[in-house]
Short mmCIF file of C-alpha atoms and ligand atoms in Angstrom, two decimals:
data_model
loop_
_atom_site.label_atom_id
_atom_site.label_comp_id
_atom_site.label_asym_id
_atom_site.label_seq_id
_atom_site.Cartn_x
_atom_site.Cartn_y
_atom_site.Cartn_z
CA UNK A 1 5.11 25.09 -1.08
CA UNK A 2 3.08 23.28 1.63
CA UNK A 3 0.34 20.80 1.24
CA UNK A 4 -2.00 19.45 3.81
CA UNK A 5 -2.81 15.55 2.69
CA UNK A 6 -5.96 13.60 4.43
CA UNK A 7 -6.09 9.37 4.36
CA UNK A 8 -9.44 8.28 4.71
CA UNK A 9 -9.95 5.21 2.38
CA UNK A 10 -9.66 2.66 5.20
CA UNK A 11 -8.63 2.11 8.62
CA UNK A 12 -6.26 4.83 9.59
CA UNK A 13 -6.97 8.35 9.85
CA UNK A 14 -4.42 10.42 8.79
CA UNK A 15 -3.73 13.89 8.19
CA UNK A 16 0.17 15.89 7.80
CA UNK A 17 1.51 18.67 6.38
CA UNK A 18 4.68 18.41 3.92
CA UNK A 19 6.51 21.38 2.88
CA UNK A 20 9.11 21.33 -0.25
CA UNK A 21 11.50 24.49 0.65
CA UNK A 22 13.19 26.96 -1.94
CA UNK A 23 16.05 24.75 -2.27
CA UNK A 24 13.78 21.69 -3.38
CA UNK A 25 14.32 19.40 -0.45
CA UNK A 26 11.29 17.93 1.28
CA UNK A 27 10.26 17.58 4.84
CA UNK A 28 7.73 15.97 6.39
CA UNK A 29 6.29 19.10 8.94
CA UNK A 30 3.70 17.16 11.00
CA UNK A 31 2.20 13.72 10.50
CA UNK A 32 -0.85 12.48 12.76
CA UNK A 33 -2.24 8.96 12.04
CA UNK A 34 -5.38 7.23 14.01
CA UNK A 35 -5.33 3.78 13.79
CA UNK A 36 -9.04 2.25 14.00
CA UNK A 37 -7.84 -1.25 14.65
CA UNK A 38 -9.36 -1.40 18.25
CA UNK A 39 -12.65 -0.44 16.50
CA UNK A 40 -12.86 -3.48 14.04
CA UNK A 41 -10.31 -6.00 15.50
CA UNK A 42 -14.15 -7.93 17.14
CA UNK A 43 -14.56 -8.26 13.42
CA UNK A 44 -11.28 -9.43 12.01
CA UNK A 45 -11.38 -7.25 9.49
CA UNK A 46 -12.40 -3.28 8.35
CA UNK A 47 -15.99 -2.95 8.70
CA UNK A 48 -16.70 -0.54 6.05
CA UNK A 49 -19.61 1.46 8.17
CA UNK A 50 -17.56 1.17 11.31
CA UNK A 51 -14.87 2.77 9.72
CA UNK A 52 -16.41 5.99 7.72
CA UNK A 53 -18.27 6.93 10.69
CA UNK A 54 -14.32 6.46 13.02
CA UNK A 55 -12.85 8.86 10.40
CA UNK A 56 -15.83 11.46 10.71
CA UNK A 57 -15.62 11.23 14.80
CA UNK A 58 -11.71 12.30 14.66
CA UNK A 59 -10.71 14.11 11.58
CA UNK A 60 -11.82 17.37 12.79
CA UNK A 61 -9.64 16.98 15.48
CA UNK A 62 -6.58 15.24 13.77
CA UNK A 63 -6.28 18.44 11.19
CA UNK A 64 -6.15 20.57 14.24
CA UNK A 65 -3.47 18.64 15.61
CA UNK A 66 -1.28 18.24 12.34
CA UNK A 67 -1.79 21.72 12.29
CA UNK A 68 -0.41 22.84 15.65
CA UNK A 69 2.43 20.28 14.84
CA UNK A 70 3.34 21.79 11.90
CA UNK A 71 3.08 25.20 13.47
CA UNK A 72 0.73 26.77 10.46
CA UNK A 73 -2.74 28.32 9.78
CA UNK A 74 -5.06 27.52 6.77
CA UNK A 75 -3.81 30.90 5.27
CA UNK A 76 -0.22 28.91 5.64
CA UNK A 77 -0.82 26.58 3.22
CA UNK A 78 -0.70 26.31 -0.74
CA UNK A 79 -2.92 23.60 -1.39
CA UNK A 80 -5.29 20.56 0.12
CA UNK A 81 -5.20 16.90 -0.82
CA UNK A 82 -7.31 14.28 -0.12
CA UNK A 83 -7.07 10.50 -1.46
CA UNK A 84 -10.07 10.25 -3.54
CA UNK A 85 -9.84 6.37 -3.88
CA UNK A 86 -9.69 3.43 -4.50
CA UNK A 87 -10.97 2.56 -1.25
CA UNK A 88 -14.27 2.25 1.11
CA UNK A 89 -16.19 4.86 -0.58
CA UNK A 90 -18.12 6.39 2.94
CA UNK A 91 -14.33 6.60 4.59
CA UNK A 92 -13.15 8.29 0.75
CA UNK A 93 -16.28 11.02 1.21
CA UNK A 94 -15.49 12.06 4.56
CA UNK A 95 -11.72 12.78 3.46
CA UNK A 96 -12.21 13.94 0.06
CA UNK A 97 -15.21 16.74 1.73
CA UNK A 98 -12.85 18.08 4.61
CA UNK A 99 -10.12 18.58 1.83
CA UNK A 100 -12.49 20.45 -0.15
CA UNK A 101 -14.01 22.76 2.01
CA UNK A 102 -10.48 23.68 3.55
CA UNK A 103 -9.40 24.66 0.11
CA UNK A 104 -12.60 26.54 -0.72
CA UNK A 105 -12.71 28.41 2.45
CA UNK A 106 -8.75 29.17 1.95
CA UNK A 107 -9.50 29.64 -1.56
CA UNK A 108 -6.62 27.52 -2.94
CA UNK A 109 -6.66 24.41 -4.94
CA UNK A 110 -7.74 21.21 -4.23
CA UNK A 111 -5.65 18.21 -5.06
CA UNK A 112 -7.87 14.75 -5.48
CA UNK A 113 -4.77 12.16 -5.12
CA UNK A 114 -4.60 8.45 -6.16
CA UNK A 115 -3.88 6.53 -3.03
CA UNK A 116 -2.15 4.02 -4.69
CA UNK A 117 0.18 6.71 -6.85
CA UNK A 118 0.80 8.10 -2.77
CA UNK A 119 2.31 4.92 -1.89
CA UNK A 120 4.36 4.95 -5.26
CA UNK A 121 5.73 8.32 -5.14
CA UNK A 122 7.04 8.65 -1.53
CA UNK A 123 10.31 7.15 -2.50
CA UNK A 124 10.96 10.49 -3.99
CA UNK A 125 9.79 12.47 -0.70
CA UNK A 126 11.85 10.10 1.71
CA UNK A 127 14.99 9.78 -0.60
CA UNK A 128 14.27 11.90 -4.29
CA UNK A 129 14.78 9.12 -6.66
CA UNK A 130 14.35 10.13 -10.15
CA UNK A 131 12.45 8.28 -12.74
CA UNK A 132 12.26 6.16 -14.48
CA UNK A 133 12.32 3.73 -11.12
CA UNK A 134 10.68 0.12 -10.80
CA UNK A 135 7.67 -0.23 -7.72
CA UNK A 136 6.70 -3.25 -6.09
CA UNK A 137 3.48 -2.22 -4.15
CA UNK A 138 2.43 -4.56 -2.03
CA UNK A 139 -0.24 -3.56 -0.12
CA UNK A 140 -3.40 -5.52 1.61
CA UNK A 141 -5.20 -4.87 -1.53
CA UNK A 142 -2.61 -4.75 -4.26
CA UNK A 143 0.54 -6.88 -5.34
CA UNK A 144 1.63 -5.01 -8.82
CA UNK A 145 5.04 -3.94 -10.44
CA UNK A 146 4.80 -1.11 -11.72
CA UNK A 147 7.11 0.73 -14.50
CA UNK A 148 7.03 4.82 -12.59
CA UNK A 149 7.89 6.86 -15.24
CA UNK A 150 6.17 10.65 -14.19
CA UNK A 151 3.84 11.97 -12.31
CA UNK A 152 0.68 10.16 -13.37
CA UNK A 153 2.54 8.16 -15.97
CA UNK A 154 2.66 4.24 -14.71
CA UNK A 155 3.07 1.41 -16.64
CA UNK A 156 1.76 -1.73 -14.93
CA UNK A 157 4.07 -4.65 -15.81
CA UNK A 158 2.43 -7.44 -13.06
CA UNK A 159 -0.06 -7.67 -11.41
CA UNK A 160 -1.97 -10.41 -9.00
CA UNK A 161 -4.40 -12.51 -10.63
CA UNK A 162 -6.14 -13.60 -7.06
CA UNK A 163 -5.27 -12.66 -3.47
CA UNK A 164 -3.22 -9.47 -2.72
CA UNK A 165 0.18 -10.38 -0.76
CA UNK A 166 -0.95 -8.45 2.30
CA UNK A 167 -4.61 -9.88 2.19
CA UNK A 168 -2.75 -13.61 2.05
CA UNK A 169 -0.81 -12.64 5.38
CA UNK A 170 -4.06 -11.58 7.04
CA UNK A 171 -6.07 -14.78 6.21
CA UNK A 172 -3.24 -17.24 6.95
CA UNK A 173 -3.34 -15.14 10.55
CA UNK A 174 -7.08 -15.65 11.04
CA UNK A 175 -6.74 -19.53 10.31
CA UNK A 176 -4.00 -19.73 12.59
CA UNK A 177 -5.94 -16.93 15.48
CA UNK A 178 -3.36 -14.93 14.95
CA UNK A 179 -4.55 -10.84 16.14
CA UNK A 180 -5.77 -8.68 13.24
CA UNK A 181 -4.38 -7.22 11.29
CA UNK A 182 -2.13 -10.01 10.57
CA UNK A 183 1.26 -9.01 8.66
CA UNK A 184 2.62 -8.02 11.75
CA UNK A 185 1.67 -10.49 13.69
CA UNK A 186 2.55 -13.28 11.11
CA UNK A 187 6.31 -11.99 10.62
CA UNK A 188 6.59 -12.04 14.58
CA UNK A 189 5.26 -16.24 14.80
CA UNK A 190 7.59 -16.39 11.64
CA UNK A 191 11.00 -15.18 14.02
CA UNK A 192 10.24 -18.28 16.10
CA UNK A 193 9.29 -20.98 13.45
CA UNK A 194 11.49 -23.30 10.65
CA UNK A 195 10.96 -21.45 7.46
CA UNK A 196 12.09 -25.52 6.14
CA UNK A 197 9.38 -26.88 7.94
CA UNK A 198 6.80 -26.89 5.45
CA UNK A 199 7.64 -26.81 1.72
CA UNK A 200 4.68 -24.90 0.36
CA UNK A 201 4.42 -23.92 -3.50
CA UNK A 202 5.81 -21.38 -4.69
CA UNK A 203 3.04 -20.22 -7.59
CA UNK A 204 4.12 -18.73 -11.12
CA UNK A 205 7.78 -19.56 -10.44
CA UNK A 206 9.39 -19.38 -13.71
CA UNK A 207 6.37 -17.48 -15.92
CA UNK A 208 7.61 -15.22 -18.35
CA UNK A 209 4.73 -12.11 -17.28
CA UNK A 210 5.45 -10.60 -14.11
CA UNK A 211 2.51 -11.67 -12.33
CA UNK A 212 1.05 -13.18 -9.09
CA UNK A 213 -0.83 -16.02 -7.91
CA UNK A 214 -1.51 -16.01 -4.09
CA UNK A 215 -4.43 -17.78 -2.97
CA UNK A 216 -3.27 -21.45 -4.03
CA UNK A 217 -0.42 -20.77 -1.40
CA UNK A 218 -2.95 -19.82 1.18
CA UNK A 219 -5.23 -22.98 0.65
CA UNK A 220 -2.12 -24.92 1.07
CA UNK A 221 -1.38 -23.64 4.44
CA UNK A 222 -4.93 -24.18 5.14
CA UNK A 223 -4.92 -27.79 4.26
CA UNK A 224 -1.26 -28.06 6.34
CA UNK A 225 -2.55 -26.46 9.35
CA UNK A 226 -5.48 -28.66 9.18
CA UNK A 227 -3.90 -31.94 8.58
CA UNK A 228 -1.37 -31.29 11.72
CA UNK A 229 -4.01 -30.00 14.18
CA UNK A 230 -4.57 -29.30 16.87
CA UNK A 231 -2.17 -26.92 16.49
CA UNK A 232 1.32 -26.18 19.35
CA UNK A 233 2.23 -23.02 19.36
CA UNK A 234 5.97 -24.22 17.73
CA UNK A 235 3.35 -25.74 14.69
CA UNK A 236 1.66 -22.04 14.11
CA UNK A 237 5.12 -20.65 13.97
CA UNK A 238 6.79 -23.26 11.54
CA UNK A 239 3.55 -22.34 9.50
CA UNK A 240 4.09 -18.75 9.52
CA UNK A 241 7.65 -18.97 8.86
CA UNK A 242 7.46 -21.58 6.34
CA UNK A 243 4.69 -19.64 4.34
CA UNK A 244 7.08 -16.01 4.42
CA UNK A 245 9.64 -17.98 2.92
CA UNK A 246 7.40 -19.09 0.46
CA UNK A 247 6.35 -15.07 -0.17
CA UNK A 248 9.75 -13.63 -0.25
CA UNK A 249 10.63 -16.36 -3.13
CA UNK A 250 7.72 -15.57 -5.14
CA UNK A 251 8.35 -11.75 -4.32
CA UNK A 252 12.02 -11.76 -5.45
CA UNK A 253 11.45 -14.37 -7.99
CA UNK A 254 8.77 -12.30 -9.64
CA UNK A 255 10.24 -8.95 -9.08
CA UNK A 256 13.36 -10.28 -10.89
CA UNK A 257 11.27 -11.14 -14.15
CA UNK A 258 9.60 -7.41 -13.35
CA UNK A 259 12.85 -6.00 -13.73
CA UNK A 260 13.82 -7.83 -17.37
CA UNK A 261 10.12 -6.45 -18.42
CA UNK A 262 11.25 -3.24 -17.11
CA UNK A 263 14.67 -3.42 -18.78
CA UNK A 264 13.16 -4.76 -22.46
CA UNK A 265 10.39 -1.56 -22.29
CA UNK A 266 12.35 1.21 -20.83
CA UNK A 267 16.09 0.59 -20.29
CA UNK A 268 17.71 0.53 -16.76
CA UNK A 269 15.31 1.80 -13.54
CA UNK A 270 17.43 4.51 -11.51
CA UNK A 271 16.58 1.97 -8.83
CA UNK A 272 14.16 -0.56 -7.10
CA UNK A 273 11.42 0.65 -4.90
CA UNK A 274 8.91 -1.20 -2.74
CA UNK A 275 6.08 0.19 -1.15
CA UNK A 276 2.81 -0.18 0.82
CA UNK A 277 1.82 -1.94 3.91
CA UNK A 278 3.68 -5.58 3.35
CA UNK A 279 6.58 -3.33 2.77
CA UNK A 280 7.34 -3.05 6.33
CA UNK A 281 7.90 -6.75 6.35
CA UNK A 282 12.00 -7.44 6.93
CA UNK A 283 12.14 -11.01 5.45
CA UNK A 284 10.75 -9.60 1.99
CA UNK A 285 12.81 -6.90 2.30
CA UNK A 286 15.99 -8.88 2.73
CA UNK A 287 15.39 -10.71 -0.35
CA UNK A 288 14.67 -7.59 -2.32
CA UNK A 289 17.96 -6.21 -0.81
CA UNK A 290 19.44 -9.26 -2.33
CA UNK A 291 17.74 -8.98 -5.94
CA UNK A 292 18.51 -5.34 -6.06
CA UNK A 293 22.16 -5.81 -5.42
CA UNK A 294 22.61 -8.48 -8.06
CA UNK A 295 20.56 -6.54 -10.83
CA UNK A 296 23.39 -3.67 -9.20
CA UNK A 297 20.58 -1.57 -7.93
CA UNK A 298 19.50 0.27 -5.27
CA UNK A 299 16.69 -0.88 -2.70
CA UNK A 300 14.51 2.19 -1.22
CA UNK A 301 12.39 0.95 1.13
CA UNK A 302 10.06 3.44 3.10
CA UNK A 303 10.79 4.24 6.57
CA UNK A 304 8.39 2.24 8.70
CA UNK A 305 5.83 4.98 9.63
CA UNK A 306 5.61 5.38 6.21
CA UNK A 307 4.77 1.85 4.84
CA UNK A 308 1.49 2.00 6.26
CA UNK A 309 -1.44 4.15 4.84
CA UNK A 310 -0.51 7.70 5.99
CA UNK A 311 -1.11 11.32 5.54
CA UNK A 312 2.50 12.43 4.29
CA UNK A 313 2.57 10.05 1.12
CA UNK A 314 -0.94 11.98 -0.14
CA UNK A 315 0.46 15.50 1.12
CA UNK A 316 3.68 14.63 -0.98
CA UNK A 317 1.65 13.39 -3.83
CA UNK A 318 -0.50 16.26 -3.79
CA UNK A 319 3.07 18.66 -3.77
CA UNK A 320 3.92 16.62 -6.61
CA UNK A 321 0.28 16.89 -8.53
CA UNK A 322 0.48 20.84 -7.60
CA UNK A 323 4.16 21.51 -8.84
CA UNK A 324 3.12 19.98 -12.28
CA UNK A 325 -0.86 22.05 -12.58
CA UNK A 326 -2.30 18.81 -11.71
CA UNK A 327 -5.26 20.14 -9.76
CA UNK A 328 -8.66 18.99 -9.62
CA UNK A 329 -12.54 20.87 -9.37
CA UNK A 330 -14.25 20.71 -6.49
CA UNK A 331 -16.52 18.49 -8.24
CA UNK A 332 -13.78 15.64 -8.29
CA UNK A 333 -16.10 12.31 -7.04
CA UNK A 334 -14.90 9.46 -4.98
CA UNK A 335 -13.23 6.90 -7.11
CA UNK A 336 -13.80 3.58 -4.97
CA UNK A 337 -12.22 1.86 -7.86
CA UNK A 338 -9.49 3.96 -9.54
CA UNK A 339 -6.66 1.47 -11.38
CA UNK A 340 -3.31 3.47 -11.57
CA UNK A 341 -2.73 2.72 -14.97
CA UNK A 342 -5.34 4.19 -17.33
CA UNK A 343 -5.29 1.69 -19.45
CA UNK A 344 -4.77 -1.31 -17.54
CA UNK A 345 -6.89 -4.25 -17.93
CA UNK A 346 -7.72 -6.99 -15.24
CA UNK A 347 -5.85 -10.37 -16.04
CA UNK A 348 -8.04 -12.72 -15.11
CA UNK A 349 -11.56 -12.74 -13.62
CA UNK A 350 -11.41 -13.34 -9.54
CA UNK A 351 -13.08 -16.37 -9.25
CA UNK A 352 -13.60 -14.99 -5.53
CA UNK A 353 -17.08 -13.67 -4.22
CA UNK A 354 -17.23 -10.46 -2.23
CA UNK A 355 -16.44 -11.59 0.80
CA UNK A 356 -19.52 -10.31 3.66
CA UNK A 357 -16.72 -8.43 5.66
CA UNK A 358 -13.68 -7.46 3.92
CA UNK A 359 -10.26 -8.05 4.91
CA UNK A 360 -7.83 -5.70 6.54
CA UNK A 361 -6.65 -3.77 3.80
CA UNK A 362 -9.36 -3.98 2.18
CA UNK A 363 -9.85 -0.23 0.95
CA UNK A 364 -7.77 -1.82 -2.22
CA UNK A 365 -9.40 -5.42 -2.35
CA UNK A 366 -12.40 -4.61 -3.74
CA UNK A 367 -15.50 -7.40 -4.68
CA UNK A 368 -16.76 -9.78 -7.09
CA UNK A 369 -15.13 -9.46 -10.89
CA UNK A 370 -12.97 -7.19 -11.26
CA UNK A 371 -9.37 -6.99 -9.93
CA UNK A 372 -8.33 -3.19 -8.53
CA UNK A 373 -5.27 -1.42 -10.54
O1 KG4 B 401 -0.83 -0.16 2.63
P1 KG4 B 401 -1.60 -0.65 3.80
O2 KG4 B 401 -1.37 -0.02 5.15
O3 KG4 B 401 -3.14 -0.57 3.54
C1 KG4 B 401 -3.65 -0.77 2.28
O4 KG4 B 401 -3.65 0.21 1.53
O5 KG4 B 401 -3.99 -1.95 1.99
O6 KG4 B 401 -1.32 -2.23 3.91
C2 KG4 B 401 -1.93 -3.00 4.90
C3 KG4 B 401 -1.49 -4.46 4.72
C4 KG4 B 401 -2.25 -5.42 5.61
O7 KG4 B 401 -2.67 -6.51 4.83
C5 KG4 B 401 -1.20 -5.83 6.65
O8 KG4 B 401 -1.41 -7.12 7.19
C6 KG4 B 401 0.06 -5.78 5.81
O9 KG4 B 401 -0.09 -4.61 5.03
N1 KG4 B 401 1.28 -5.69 6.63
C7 KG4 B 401 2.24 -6.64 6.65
C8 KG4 B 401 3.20 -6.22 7.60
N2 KG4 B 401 2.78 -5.03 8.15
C9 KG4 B 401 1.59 -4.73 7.53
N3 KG4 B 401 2.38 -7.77 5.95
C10 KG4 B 401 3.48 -8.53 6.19
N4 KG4 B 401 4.42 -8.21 7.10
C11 KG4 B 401 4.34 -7.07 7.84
N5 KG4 B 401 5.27 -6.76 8.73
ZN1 ZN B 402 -2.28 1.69 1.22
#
């Protein structure tokens, strides 16, 4: 069975092919991403125009090429996926349409996948973990623990009731002019700086629900950074570092009281899973390496190419989706907003206004009212 999956919902173009062979093992045939940061780093964030017209000036071109790599014609392949939200709905269209007309022309089905369900299934196509299996995604617009018990069966146990982790990391780089998009480049000041240096809060330490509070922990590096400035270069770094060791507490501290929720509802997880964007981040992983062997679990981390938004999670997702009769019409609509968890409510209100540009990440962090997943 092979699946051709298309990323469109924010900054990175990405197309791949993934094949699941006779013997059930997976692999990853081709997998082509274009990064648009060049084209909104001026703006310090994703400019939501910008980037649905960048994904209509290369996907053509990037399905060829995943294609070729994967050495197979349309006539090759058993089904197309596209990620049909949540995300920048012009970016979604231009994804979601390509998908569509490949599988109408080949005249096989069409698979309409939920990004965020992409991210939280691709510990099964990088290392086949069976469910049930606990997920932190952390992500520029999500920070949720999620209870993955199926295919399309999530139980959300946390979730944040303000900023997303990865959205924290990129405004705490634009305060300190750190480049866009700023997990990476916040992790690299971090390497150089005191994590001691600053003793910033740690929010919801010790709550009973598994959720997350970001954006008081932002403010307060705010107000550190501009107490102490003008800034040295050895100041930005003690900030950065000071404010990941702040993150990885609340990440591991919170995960922990995920994993009791987990335990009360549903028994022991096979194992402990972390995905999305922030999961490429080493410190956070290290003190989910920790947590998981205490709790005598295993951590599965995704490979680094596959933290990121990319085309293999949604051609995997859409293998998944297939296996099971999951397909969709060729009516399915963008979902801009599309919560993984049928039933799952916001916590709070965001107190937050939609901000004029959004953040990097920002397919996931969408405005005003209501919180995403
Ligand atoms: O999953 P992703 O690629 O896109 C969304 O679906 O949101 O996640 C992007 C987010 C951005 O906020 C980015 O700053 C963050 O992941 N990120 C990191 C790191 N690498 C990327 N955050 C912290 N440390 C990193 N090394
Ligand atoms: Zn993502």
């Amino acid at each position: 069975m092979r699946v051709l999956g298309i990323e469109t919902t924010c900054d990175e173009t990405a197309v791949a092919v993934v094949e699941l062979d006779a013997a059930g093992r997976s692999h990853i045939r081709s997998n082509a991403v274009l990064s648009q940061i060049a084209a909104h780093a001026a703006y310090g964030g994703v400019v939501p125009e910008i980037a649905a017209r960048a994904h209509m000036d290369v996907l053509d071109r990037l399905i060829e090429r995943a294609m070729a790599a994967a050495q197979v014609r349309i006539g090759d392949l058993d089904g197309f996926a596209a990620a049909a939200g949540p995300g920048l709905v012009g970016g979604v269209m231009v994804g979601l349409t390509a998908a569509k007309a490949m599988a109408l022309v080949a005249g096989k089905p069409f698979l309409a996948v939920n990004h965020l369900e992409a991210h939280a299934l691709t510990a099964r196509l990088t290392d086949d973990v069976a469910f049930p299996y606990l997920l932190l995604l952390v992500s520029g617009g999500h920070t949720q623990l999620l209870a993955v018990r199926g295919v399309a069966d999530y139980v959300r146990l946390g979730t944040t009731i303000d900023d997303a982790v990865g959205e924290a990391f990129d405004k705490v780089a634009k305060m300190l002019s750190l480049p866009y998009p700023g997990g990476p480049a916040v992790e690299r000041e971090a390497l150089k700086g005191n994590p001691e240096a600053f003793d910033f809060p740690r929010p919801m330490l010790g709550r009973a629900e598994p959720n997350f509070s970001l954006s008081g922990l932002k403010t307060a590096v705010r107000l550190a950074a501009e107490r102490i400035a003008p800034l040295s270069d050895q100041a930005v770094s003690d900030l950065c570092a000071s404010f990941q060791a702040a993150v990885v507490d609340v990440m591991v501290e919170r995960t922990r009281v995920g994993l009791k929720a987990f335990r009360a509802e549903l028994g022991k997880p096979t194992c402990l899973v972390v995905a999305g964007g922030v999961a490429a981040n080493l410190a956070i992983g290290r003190g989910l390496t920790r947590l998981a062997t205490e709790a005598g679990l295993k951590l599965v981390a995704p490979p680094l190419e596959l933290c990121g938004d990319n085309g293999a999670m949604i051609a995997w997702a859409g293998i998944e989706r297939l296996r099971l009769g999951l397909t969709d019409g060729l009516d399915a609509p963008p979902r801009p907003r599309w919560p993984l968890e049928a039933r799952a409510q916001p916590v709070a209100p965001s107190a937050m206004p939609a901000p004029a540009l959004p953040d990097a990440g920002a397919a996931e962090a969408l405005p005003a009212g209501v919180l995403p997943g």
